[in-house]
mmCIF file of C-alpha atoms in Angstrom:
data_model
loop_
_atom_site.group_PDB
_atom_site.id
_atom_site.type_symbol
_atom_site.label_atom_id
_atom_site.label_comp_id
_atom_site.label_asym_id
_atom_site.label_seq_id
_atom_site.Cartn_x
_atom_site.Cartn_y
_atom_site.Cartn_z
ATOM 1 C CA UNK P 1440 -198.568 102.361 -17.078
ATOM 2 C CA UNK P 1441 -196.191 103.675 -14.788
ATOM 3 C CA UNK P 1442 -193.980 100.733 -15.481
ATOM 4 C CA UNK P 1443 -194.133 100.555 -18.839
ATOM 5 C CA UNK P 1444 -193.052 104.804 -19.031
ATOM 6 C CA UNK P 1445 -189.952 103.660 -17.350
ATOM 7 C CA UNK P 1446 -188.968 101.269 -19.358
ATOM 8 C CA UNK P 1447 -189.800 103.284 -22.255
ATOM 9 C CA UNK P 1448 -186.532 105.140 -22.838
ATOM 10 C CA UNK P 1449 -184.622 101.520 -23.958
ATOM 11 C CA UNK P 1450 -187.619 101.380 -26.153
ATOM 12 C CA UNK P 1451 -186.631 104.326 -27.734
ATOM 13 C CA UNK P 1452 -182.763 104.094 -27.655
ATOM 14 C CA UNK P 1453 -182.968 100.654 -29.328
ATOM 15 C CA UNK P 1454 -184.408 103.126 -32.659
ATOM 16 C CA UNK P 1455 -181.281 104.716 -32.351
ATOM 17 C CA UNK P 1456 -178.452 103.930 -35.646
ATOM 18 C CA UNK P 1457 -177.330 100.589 -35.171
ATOM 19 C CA UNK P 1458 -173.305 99.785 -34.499
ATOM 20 C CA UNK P 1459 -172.630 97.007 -36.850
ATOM 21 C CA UNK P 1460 -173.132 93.530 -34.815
ATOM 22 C CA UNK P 1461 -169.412 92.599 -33.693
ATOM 23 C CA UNK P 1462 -168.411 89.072 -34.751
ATOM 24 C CA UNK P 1463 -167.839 86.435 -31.439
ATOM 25 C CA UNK P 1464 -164.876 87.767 -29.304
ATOM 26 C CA UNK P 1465 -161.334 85.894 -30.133
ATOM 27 C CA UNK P 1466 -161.620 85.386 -26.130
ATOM 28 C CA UNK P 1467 -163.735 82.790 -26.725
ATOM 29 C CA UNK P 1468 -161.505 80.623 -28.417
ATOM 30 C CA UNK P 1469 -159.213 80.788 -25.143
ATOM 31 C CA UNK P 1470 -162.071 80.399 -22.484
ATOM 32 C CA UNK P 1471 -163.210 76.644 -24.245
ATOM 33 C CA UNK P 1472 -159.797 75.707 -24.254
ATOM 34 C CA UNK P 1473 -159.548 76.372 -20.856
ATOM 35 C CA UNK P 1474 -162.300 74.819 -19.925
ATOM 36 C CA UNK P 1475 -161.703 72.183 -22.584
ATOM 37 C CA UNK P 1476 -158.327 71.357 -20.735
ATOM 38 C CA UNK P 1477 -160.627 71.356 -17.280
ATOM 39 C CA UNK P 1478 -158.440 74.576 -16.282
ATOM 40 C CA UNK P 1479 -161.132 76.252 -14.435
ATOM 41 C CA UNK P 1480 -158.788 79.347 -12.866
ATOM 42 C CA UNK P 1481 -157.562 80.235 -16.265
ATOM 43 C CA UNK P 1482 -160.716 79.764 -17.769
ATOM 44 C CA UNK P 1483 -162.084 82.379 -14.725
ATOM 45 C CA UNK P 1484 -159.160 84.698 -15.553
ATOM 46 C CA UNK P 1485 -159.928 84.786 -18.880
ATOM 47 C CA UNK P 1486 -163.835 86.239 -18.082
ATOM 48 C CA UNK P 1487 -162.648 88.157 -15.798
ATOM 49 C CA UNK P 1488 -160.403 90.121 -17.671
ATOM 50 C CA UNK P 1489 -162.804 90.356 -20.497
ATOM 51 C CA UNK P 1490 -165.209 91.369 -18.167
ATOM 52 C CA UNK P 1491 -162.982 94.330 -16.833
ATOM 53 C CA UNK P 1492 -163.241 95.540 -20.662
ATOM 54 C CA UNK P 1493 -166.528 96.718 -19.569
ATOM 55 C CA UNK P 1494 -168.028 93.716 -22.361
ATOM 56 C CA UNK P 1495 -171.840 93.145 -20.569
ATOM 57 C CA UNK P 1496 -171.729 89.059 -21.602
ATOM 58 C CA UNK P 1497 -168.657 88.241 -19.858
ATOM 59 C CA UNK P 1498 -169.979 90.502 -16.999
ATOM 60 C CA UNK P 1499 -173.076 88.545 -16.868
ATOM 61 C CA UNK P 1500 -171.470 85.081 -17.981
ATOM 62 C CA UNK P 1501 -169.096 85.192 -14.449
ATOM 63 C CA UNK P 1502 -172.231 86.612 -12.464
ATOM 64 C CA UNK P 1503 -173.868 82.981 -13.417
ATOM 65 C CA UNK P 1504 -170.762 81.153 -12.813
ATOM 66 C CA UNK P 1505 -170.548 82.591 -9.464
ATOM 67 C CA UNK P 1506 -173.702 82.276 -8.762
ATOM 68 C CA UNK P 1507 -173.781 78.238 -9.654
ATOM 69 C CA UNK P 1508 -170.808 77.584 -8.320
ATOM 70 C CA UNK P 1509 -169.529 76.068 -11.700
ATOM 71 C CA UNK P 1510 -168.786 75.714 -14.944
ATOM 72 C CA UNK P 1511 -169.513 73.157 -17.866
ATOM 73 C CA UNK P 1512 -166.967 72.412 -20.393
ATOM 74 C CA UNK P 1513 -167.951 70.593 -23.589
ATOM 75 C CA UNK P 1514 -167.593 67.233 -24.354
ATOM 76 C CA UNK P 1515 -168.927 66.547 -27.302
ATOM 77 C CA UNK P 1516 -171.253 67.693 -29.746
ATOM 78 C CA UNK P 1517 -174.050 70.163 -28.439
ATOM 79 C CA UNK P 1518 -173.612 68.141 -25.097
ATOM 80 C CA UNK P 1519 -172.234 69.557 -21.879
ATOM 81 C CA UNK P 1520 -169.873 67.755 -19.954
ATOM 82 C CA UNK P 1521 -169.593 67.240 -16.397
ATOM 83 C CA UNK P 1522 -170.264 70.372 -14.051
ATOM 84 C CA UNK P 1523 -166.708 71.603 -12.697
ATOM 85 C CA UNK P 1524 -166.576 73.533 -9.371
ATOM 86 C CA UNK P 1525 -165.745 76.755 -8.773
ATOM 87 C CA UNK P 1526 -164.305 78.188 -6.241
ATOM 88 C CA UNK P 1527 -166.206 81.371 -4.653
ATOM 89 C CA UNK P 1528 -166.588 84.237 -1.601
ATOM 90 C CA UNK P 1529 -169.852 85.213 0.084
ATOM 91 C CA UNK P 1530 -171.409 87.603 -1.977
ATOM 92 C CA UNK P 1531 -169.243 87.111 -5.207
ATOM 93 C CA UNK P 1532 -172.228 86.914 -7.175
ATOM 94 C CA UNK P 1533 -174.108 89.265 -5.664
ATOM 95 C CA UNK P 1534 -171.413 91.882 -6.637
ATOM 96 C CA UNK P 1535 -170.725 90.788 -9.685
ATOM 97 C CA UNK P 1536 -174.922 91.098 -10.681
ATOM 98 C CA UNK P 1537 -175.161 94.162 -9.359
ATOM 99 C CA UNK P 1538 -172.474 95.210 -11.386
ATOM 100 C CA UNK P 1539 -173.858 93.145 -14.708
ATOM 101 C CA UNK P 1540 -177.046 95.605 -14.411
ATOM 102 C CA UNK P 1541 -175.220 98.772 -13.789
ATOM 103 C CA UNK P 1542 -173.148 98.163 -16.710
ATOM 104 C CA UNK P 1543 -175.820 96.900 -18.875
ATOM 105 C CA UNK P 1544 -178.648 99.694 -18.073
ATOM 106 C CA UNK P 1545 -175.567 102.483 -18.695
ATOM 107 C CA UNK P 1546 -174.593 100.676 -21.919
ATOM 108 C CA UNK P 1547 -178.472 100.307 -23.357
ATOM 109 C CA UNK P 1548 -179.053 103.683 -22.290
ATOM 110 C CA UNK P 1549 -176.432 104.855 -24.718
ATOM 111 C CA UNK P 1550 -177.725 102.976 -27.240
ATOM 112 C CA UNK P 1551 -175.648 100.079 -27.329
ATOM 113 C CA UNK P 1552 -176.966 97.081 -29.198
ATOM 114 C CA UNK P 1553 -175.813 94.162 -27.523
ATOM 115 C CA UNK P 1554 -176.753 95.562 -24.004
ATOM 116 C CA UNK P 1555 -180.115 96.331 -24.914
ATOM 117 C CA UNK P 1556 -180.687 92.406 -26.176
ATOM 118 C CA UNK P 1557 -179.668 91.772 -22.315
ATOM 119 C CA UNK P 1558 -181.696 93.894 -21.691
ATOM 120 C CA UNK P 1559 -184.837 92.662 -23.349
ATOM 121 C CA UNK P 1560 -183.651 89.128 -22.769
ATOM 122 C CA UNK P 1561 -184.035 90.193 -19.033
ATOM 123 C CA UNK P 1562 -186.659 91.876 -18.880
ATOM 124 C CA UNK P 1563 -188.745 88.914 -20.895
ATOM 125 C CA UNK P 1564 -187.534 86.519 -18.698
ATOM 126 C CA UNK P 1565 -189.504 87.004 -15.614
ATOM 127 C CA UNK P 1566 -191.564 84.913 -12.890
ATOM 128 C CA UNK P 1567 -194.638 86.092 -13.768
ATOM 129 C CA UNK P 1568 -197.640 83.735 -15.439
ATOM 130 C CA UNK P 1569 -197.481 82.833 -18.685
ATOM 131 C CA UNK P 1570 -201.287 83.502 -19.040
ATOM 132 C CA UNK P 1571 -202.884 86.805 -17.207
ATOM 133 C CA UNK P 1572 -199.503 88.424 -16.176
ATOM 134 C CA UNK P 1573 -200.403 91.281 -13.887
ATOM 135 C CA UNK P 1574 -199.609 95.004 -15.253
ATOM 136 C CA UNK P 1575 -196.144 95.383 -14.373
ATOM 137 C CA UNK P 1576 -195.103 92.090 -15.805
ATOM 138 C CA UNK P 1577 -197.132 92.917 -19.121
ATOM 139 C CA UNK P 1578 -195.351 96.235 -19.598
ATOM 140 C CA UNK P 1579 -191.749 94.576 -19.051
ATOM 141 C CA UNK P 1580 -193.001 92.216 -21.745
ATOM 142 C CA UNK P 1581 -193.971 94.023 -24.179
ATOM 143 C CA UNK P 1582 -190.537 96.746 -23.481
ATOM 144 C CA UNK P 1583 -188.629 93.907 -24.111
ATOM 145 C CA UNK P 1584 -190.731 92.819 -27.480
ATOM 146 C CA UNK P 1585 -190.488 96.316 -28.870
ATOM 147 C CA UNK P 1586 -186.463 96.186 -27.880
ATOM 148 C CA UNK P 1587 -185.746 92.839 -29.793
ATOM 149 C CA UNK P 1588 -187.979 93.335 -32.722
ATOM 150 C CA UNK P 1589 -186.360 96.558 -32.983
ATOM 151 C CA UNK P 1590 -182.759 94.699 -32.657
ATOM 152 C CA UNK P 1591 -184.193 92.071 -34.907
ATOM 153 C CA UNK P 1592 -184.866 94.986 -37.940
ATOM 154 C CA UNK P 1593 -181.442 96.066 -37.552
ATOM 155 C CA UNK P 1594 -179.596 92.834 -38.391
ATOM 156 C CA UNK P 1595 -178.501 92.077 -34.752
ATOM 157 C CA UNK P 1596 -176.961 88.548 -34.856
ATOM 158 C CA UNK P 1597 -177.614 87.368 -30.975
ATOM 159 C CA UNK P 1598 -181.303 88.641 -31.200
ATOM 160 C CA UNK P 1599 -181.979 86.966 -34.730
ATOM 161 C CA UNK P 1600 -181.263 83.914 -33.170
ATOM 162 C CA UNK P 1601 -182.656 84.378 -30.174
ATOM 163 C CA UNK P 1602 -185.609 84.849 -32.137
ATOM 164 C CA UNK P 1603 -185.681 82.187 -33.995
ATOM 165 C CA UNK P 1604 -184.952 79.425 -31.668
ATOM 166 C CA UNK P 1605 -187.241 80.587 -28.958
ATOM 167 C CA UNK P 1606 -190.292 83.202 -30.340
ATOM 168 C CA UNK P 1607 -190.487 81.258 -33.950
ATOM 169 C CA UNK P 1608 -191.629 77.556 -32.903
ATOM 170 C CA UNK P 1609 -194.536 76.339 -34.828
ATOM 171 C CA UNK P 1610 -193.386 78.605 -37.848
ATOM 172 C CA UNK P 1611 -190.788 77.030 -39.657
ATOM 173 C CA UNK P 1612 -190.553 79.343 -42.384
ATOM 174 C CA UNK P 1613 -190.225 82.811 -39.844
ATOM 175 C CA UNK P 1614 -187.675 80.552 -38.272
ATOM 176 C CA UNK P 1615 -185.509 79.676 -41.289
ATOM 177 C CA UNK P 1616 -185.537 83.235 -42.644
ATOM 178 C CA UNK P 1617 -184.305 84.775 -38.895
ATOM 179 C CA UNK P 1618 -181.619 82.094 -39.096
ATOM 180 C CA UNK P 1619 -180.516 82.838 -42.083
ATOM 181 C CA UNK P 1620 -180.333 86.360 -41.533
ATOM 182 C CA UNK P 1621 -177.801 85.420 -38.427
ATOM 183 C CA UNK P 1622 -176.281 83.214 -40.747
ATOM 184 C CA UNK P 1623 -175.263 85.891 -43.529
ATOM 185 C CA UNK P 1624 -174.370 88.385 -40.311
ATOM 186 C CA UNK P 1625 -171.796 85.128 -39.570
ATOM 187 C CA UNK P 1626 -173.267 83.040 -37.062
ATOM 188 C CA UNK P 1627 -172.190 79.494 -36.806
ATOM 189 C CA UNK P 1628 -174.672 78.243 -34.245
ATOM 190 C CA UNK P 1629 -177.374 80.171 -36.813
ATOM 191 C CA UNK P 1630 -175.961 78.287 -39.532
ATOM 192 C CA UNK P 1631 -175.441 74.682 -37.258
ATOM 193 C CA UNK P 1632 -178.904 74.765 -36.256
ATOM 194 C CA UNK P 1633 -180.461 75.917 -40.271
ATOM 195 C CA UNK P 1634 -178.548 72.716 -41.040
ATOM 196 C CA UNK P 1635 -179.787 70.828 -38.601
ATOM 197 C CA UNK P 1636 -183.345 71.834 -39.230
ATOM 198 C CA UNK P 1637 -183.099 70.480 -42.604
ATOM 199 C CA UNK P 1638 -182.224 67.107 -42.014
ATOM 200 C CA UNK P 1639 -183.910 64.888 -44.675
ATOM 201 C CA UNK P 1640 -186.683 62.620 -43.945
ATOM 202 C CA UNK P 1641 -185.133 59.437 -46.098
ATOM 203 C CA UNK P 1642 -182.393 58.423 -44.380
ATOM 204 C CA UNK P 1643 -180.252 57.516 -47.587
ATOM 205 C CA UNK P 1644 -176.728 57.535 -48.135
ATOM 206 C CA UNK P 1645 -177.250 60.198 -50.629
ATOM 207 C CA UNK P 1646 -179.490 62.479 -48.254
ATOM 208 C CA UNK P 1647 -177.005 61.897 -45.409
ATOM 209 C CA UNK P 1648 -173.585 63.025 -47.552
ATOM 210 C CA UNK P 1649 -175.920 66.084 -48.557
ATOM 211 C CA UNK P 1650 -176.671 66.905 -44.686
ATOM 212 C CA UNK P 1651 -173.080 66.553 -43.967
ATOM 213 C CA UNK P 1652 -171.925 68.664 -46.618
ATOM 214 C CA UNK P 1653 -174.756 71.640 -45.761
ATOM 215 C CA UNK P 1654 -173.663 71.138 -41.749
ATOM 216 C CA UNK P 1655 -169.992 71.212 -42.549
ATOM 217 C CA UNK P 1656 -170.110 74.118 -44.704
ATOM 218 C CA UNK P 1657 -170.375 75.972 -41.299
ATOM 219 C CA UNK P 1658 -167.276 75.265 -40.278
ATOM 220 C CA UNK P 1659 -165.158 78.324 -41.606
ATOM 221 C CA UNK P 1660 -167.787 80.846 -39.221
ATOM 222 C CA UNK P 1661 -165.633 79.424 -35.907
ATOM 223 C CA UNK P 1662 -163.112 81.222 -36.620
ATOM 224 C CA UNK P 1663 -160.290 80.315 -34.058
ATOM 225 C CA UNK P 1664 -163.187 78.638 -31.969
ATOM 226 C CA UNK P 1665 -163.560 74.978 -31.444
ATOM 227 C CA UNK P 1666 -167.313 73.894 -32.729
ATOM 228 C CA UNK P 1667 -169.144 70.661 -34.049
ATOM 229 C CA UNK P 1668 -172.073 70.213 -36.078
ATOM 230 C CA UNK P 1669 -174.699 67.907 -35.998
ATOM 231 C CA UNK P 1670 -172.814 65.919 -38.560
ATOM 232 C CA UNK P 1671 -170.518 64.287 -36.009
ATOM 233 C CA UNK P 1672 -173.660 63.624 -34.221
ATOM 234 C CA UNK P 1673 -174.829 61.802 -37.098
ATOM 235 C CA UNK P 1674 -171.876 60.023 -38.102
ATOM 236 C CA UNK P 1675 -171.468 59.275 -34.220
ATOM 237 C CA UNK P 1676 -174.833 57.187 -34.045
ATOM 238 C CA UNK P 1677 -173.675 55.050 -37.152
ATOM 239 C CA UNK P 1678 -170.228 54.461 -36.427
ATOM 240 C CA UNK P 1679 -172.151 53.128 -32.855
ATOM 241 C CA UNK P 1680 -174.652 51.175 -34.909
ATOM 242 C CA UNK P 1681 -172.124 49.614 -37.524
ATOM 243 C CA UNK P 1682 -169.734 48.816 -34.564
ATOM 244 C CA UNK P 1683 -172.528 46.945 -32.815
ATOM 245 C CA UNK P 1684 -172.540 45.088 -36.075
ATOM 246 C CA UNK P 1685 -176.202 47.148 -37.727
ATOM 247 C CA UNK P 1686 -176.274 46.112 -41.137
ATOM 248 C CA UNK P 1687 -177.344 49.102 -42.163
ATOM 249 C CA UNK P 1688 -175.737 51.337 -40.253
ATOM 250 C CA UNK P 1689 -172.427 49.351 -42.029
ATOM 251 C CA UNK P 1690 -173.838 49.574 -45.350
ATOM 252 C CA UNK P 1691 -174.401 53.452 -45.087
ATOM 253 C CA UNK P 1692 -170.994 54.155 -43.807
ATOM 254 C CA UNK P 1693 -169.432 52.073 -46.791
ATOM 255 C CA UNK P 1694 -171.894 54.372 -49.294
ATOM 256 C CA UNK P 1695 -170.562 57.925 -47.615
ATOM 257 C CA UNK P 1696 -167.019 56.401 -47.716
ATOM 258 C CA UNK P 1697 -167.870 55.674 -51.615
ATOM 259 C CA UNK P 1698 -169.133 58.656 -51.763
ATOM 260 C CA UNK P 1699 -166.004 60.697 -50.849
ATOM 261 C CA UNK P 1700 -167.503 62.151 -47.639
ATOM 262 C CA UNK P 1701 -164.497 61.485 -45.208
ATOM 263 C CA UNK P 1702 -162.239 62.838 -48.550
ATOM 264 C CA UNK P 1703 -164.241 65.850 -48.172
ATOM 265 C CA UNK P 1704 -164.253 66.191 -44.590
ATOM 266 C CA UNK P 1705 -161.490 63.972 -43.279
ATOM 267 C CA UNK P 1706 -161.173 65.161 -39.570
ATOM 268 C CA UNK P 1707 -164.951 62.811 -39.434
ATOM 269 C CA UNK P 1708 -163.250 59.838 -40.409
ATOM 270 C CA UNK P 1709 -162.034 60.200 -36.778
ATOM 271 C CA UNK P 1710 -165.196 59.879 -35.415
#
């Protein structure tokens, strides 16, 4: 009990008005070009001076980094690349944790949305037993519930998602209406994974072009962002199979092609 009155108060803040969920940060378009470009300083500076903004993710983000020792940068579609060092002090990460929860508890304490998802995302994620979790690690559990449900009524994009890819398995239609809520509030991974969720069971030319058109409809939420959808990782697989010489991996890309699939979308024809 005496756990679960302290962590009350970001119970309570979290019924506070809601700010309006902010769209992704234009720094982000600049950080995966960094790291795209396997520029891991600039990529750092970048953070860094985001973090100095006070912004709790990029706090937390180069607490991680430091702590790993590296960074991943993308090399193709919803795969990381290679792990790319970086270059740290004894204690860097230390510091720069202790100074992710400062700034986090301050900012969820005065209400602010996307600190008190952090929040809840940190206190859920604990090393206590999945099954019979002593007293303490039920009260931090149940804080952060009441946090993100409370987030979650409010239209906040990172905890609708959140939500839905990791509290809603086994319920596909709970899922699909939490990712479409993220969706409408403009997130492309929310709408990338919706997509990907409702990949058809025939695997027809027709039902293919129709995936690709739903997953590339996406697109426009980047923004200034670099992104794929699991189209390319469709169209990948066949252009593999048909240049193997797959009959019907040949005879589907010659239907989307008739189709007018690549005239739709011509940056896949690259694929």
């Amino acid at each position: 009990m005496r756990f679960l009155l302290l962590l009350l108060p970001l119970t309570l803040v979290a019924c506070a008005d809601p700010r309006p969920a902010e769209p992704l940060d234009a720094f982000r378009a600049s950080y995966d070009d960094a790291l795209a470009a396997g520029d891991v300083e600039r990529a750092i500076k970048i953070v860094e001076a985001r973090a100095k903004t006070g912004d709790v993710g990029a706090i937390g983000h180069l607490a991680s980094i430091y702590d790993e020792g590296q960074v991943r940068a993308p090399s193709k579609p919803w795969k990381l690349g290679e792990p790319m060092r970086v270059r740290t002090w004894p204690g860097q990460a230390r510091l720069w944790r202790a100074r992710y929860e400062r700034e986090r508890d301050r900012q969820a304490r005065a209400g602010d949305p996307d600190a008190l998802f952090y929040a809840a995302q940190d206190l859920a994620f604990d090393d206590g037993p999945i099954d019979s979790p002593s007293p303490e690690v039920q009260a931090k559990r149940d804080s952060a519930h009441a946090i993100r449900q409370r987030l979650i009524a409010q239209g906040h994009t990172m905890a609708l998602f959140s939500e839905a890819m990791n509290h809603s398995r086994g319920d596909s239609v709970r899922r699909d209406s939490l990712l479409a809520a993220a969706e409408a509030a403009g997130s492309f991974e929310a709408c990338a994974w919706r997509a990907h969720f409702s990949t058809p069971n025939a695997y027809t030319a027709e039902a293919i072009a129709s995936h690709v058109d739903r997953a590339e409809a996406c697109r426009p939420l980047l923004g200034s962002r670099e992104g794929h959808t699991f189209a390319e990782s469709t169209l990948r697989s066949l252009r593999q199979g048909a240049d193997n010489g797959t009959p019907e991996a040949i005879t589907t890309l010659d239907s989307l092609r008739a189709l007018g699939v690549f005239e739709r979308h011509p940056h896949l024809a690259q694929i």
